[in-house]
XYZ file of C-alpha atoms in Angstrom:
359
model
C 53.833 2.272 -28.195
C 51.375 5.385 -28.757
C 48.936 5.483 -25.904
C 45.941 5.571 -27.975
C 46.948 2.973 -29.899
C 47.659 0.600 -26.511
C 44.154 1.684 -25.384
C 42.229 0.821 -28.609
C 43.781 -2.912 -28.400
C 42.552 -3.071 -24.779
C 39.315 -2.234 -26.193
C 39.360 -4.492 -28.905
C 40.529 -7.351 -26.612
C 38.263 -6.787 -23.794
C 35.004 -6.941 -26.664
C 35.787 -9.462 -27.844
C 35.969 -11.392 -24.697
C 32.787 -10.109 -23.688
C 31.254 -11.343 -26.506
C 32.786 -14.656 -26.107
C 31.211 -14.839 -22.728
C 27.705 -13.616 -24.240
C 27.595 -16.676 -26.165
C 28.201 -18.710 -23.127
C 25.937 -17.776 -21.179
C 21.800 -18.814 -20.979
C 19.810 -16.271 -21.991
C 16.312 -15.912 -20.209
C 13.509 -15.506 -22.404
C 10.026 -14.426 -21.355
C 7.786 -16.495 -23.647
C 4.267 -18.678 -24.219
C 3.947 -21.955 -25.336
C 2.340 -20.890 -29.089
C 5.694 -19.231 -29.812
C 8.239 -21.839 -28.817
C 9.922 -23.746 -32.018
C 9.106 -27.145 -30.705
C 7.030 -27.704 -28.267
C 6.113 -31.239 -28.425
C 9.956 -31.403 -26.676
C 8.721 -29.799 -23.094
C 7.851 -32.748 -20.883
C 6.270 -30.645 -18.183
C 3.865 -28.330 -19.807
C 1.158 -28.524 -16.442
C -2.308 -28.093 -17.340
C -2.536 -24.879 -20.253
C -5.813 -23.122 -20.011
C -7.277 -20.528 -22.538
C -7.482 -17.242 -20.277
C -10.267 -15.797 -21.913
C -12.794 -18.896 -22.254
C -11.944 -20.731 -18.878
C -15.581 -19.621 -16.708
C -14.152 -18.405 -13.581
C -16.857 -20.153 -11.192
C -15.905 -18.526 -8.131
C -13.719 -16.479 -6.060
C -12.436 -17.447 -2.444
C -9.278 -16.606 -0.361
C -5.952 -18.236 1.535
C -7.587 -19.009 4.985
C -4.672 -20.447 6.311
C -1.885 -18.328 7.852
C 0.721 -20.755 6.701
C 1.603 -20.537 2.974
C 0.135 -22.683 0.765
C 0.852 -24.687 -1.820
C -0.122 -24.805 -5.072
C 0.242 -28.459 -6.991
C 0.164 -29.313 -10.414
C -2.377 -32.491 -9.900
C -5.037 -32.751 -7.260
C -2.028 -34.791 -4.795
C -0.113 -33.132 -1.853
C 2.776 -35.175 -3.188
C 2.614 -33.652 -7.056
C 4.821 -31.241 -7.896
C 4.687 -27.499 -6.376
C 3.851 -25.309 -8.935
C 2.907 -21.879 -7.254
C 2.457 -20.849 -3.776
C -0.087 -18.610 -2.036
C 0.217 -16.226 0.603
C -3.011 -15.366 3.407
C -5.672 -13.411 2.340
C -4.570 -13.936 -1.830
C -8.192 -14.253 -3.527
C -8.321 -16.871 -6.056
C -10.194 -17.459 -9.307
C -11.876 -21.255 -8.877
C -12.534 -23.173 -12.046
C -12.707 -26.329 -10.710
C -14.314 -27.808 -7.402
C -14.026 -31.419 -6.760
C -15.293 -30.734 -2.565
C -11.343 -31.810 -1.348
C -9.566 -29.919 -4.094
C -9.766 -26.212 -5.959
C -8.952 -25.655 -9.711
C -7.360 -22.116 -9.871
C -6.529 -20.452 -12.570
C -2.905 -19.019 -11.990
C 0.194 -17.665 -13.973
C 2.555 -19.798 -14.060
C 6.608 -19.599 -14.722
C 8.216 -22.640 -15.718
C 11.712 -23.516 -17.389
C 13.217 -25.299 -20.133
C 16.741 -25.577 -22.219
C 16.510 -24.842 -25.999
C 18.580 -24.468 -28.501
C 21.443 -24.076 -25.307
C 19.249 -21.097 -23.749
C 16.976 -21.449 -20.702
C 13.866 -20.369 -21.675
C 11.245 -19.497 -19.070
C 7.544 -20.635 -20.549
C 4.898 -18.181 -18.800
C 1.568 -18.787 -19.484
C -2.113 -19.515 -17.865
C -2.756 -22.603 -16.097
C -5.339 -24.761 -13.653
C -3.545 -25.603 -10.993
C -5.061 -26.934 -7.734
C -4.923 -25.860 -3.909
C -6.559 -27.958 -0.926
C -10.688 -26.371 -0.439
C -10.032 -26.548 3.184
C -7.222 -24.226 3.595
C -9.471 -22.010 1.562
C -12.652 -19.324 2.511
C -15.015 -16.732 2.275
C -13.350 -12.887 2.332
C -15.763 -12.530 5.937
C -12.716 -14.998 7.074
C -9.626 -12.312 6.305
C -8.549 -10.697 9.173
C -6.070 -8.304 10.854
C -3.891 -10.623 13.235
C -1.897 -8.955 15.945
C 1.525 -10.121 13.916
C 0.511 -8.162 11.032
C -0.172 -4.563 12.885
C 3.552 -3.504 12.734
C 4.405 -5.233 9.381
C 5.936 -2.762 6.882
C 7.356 -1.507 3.534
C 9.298 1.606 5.097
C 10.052 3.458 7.790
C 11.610 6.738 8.282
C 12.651 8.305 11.606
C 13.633 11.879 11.780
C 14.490 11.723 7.874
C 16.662 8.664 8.134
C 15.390 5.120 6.638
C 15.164 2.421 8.888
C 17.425 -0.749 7.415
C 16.654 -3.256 10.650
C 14.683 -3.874 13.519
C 11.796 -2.225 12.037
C 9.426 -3.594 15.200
C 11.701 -2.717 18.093
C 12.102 0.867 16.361
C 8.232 1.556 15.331
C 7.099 0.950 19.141
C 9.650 3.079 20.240
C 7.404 5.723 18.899
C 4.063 4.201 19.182
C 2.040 1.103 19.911
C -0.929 -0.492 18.375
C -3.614 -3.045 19.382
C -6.834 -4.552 18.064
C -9.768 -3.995 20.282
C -13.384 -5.027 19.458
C -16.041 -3.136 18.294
C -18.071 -2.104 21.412
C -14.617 -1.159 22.838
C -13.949 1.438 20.003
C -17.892 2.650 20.349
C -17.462 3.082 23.748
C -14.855 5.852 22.770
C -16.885 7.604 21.115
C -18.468 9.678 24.022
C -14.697 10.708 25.051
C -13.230 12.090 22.170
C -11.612 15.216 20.908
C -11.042 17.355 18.286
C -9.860 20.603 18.475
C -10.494 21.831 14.796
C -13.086 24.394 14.858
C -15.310 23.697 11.466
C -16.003 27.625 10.664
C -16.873 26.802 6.888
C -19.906 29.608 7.004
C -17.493 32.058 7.502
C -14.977 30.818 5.330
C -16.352 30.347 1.844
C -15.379 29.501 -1.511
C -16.054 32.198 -4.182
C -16.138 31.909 -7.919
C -13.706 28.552 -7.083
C -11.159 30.551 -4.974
C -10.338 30.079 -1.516
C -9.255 33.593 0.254
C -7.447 33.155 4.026
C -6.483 36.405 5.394
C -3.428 36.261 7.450
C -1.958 39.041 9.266
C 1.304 39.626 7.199
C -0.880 38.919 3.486
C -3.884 37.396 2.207
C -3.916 33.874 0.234
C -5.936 31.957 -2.219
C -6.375 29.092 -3.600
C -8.288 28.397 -7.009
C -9.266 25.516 -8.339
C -8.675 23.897 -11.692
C -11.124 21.024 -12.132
C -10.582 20.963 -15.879
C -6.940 20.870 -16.043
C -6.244 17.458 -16.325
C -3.098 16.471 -14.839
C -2.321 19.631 -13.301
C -5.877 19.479 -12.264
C -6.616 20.979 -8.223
C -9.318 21.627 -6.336
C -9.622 22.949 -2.613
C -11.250 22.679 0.349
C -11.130 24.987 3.533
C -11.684 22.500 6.530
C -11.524 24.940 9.449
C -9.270 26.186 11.944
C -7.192 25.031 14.764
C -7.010 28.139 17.388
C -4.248 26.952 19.550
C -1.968 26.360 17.008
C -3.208 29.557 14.927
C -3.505 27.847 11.732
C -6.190 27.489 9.144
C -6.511 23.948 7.856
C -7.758 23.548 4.228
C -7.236 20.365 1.887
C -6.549 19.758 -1.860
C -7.360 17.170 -4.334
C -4.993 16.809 -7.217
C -4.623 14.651 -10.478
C -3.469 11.411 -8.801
C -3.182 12.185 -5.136
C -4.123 14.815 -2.084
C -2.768 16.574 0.860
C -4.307 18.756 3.699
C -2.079 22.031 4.555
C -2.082 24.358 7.970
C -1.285 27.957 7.127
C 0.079 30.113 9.467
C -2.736 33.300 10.030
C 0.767 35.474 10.672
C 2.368 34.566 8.249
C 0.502 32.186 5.443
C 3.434 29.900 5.621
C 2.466 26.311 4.713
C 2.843 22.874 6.411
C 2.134 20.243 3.853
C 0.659 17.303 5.484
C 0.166 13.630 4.367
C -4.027 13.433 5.321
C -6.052 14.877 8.179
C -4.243 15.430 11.354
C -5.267 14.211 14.288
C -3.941 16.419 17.490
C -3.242 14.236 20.862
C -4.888 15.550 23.743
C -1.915 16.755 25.209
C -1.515 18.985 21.817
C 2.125 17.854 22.082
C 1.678 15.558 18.601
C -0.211 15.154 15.598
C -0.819 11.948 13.761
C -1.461 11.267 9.699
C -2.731 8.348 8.613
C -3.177 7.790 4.756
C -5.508 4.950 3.493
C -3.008 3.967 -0.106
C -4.908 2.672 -2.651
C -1.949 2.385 -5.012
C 0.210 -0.056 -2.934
C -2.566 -0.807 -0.335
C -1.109 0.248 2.419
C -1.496 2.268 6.283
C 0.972 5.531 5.284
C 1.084 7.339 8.615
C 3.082 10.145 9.573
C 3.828 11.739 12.848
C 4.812 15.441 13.671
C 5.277 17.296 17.068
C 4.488 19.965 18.238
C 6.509 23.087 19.845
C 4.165 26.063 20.250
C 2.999 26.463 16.725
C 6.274 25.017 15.125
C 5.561 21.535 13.972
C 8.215 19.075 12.673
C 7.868 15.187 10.879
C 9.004 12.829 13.735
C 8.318 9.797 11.551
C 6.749 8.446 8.032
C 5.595 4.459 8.382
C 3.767 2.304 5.867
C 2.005 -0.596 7.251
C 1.516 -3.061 4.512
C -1.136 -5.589 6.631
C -3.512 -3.678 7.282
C -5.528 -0.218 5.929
C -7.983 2.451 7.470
C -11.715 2.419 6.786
C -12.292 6.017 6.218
C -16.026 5.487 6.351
C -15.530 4.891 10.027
C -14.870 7.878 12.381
C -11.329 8.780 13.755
C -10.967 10.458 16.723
C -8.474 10.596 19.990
C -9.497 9.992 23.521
C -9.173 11.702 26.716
C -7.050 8.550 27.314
C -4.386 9.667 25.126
C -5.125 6.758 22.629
C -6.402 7.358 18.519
C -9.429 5.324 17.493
C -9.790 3.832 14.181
C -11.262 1.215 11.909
C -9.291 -1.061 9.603
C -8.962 -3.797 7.687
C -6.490 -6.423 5.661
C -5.054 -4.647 3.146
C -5.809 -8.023 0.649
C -9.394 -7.087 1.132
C -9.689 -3.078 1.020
C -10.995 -3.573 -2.638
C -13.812 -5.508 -3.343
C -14.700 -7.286 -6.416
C -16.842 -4.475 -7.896
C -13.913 -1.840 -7.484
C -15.259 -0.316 -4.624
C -13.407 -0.238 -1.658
C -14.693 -2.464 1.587
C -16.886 -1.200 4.233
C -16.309 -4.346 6.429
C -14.262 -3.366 9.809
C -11.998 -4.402 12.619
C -10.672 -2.067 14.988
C -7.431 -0.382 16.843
C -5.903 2.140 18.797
C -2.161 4.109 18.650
C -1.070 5.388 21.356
C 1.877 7.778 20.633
C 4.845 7.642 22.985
């Protein structure tokens, strides 16, 4: 038999099973109730609300540590219709005193026409008031400060035992506020803020190194290739300028080398132990609300990414000074990362606080 022709009739057979089996299986369909052919045949349609005219009354958040539960009818033993993680904020639209009416997207199933088709659409469903609070109730717990999304450790990713690995590197703690203000008086920084001498001219940024001079100009109308810099200073041990840049959707500080103007790209403002040995990042995310932190070390002016973690519990409160300790620990604020934004888009002020000690 010619080849192709053998080949073509393996083809032909193997579509035509494959369609065979497309017609077998149930299809999922995305869909709202308006749009479904009948309807009036769904015997558990919940409690349909009109998004747009419902008058959200209030807003309040998971208290309670443990999941909750969402139910269809204002009874612990109705059925389960959504469930709620801590710190989730809620839209109320009902308030009996015992129970909440929230108004929640909701995914339910049905078989039509031989397909399972999954109804999405807006409905009240109802939560117990009690398990339920004001945002001043949100907090960091001590089980949520090494809860993450990634980790990366000398450019591998971390699979397992994401814990056990992280405080191999460094540890973290919540401390209260007179604690972290008590600090204060002990900290260090070894950036010398030299902006007088350094200025900006006609938008340009000029360092003079020893082996060439570099600028930087900005580009504030640019749109998405749109950059603007700052020059933040100098750190003499490590002979390095420090300046930062803003960009269309993100930003980055950067040491150059005064020898030789080469660049170290760095994830925000780094924070230089006391022993000078290590430097520490630490990114406040507002895209996936998380902690990014990054560590380097140091070896004479050579510094090299040790690790890249993103804590997904909690966030920095850049309104709130960082700063290291004689006693080899970093001071910060934070918060829960459910609350970093408030309602009005801005982000919180509203603080707890820790300290990272690198290892």
């Amino acid at each position: 038999m010619n080849k192709n022709y053998f080949f073509l009739l393996i083809s032909c057979i193997i579509f035509l099973i494959s369609c065979k089996e497309s017609n077998t299986k149930k299809t999922n369909i995305d869909i709202n109730l308006d749009s479904i052919s009948h309807p009036e045949q769904i015997i558990d349609k919940g409690k349909p609300i009109d998004f747009e005219n419902t008058k959200v009354l209030s807003q309040v958040y998971v208290t309670s540590k443990n999941n909750i539960e969402a139910k269809q009818e204002k009874d612990n033993n109705s059925k389960t219709v959504h469930n709620y993680m801590y710190a989730e904020k809620l839209d109320v639209i009902e308030d009996n005193g015992i129970w909440l009416g929230i108004r929640e997207r909701i995914r339910r199933e049905f078989i039509q026409d031989g397909k399972t088709i999954q109804l999405i659409q807006w409905e009240k469903v109802y939560v117990p008031k009690i398990k339920t609070g004001s945002i001043e109730q949100i907090k960091i717990s001590s089980s949520d400060l090494y809860s993450n999304n990634y980790l990366i450790i000398k450019e591998k990713e971390v699979k397992s035992n994401y814990e056990k690995q992280i405080k191999e590197y460094l540890t973290i703690e919540l401390i209260d506020k007179d604690f972290y203000n008590s600090k204060k008086e002990q900290k260090i920084d070894f950036l010398i803020a030299d902006t007088n001498e350094i200025k900006k001219k006609n938008g340009t940024i000029e360092l003079k190194c020893q082996n060439k001079t570099v600028t930087y100009s900005d580009k504030p109308d640019a749109e998405e290739q749109r950059q603007e810099f700052e020059y933040i200073g100098q750190i003499n041990f490590l002979n390095k300028y420090l300046i930062s840049g803003s960009y269309w959707e993100n930003s980055d500080f950067r040491f150059v080398d005064k020898i030789t103007a080469e660049e170290t790209n760095l994830l925000d403002y780094p924070y230089i132990s006391p022993d000078k040995k290590m430097i520490i990042c630490i990114f406040a995310n507002p895209y996936d609300t998380s902690a990014d932190i990054e560590i380097y070390s140091i070896n004479e002016s050579n510094i090299q990414k040790v690790l890249l973690v993103s804590f997904d519990k909690w966030m920095p409160v850049e309104s709130h000074d960082f700063f290291w300790n004689t006693d080899g620990y970093l001071y910060l604020a934070a918060i829960n990362s459910n609350i970093f934004w408030t309602s009005d888009g801005n982000t919180n002020k509203k603080a707890q606080y820790i300290r990272i000690k690198i290892i």
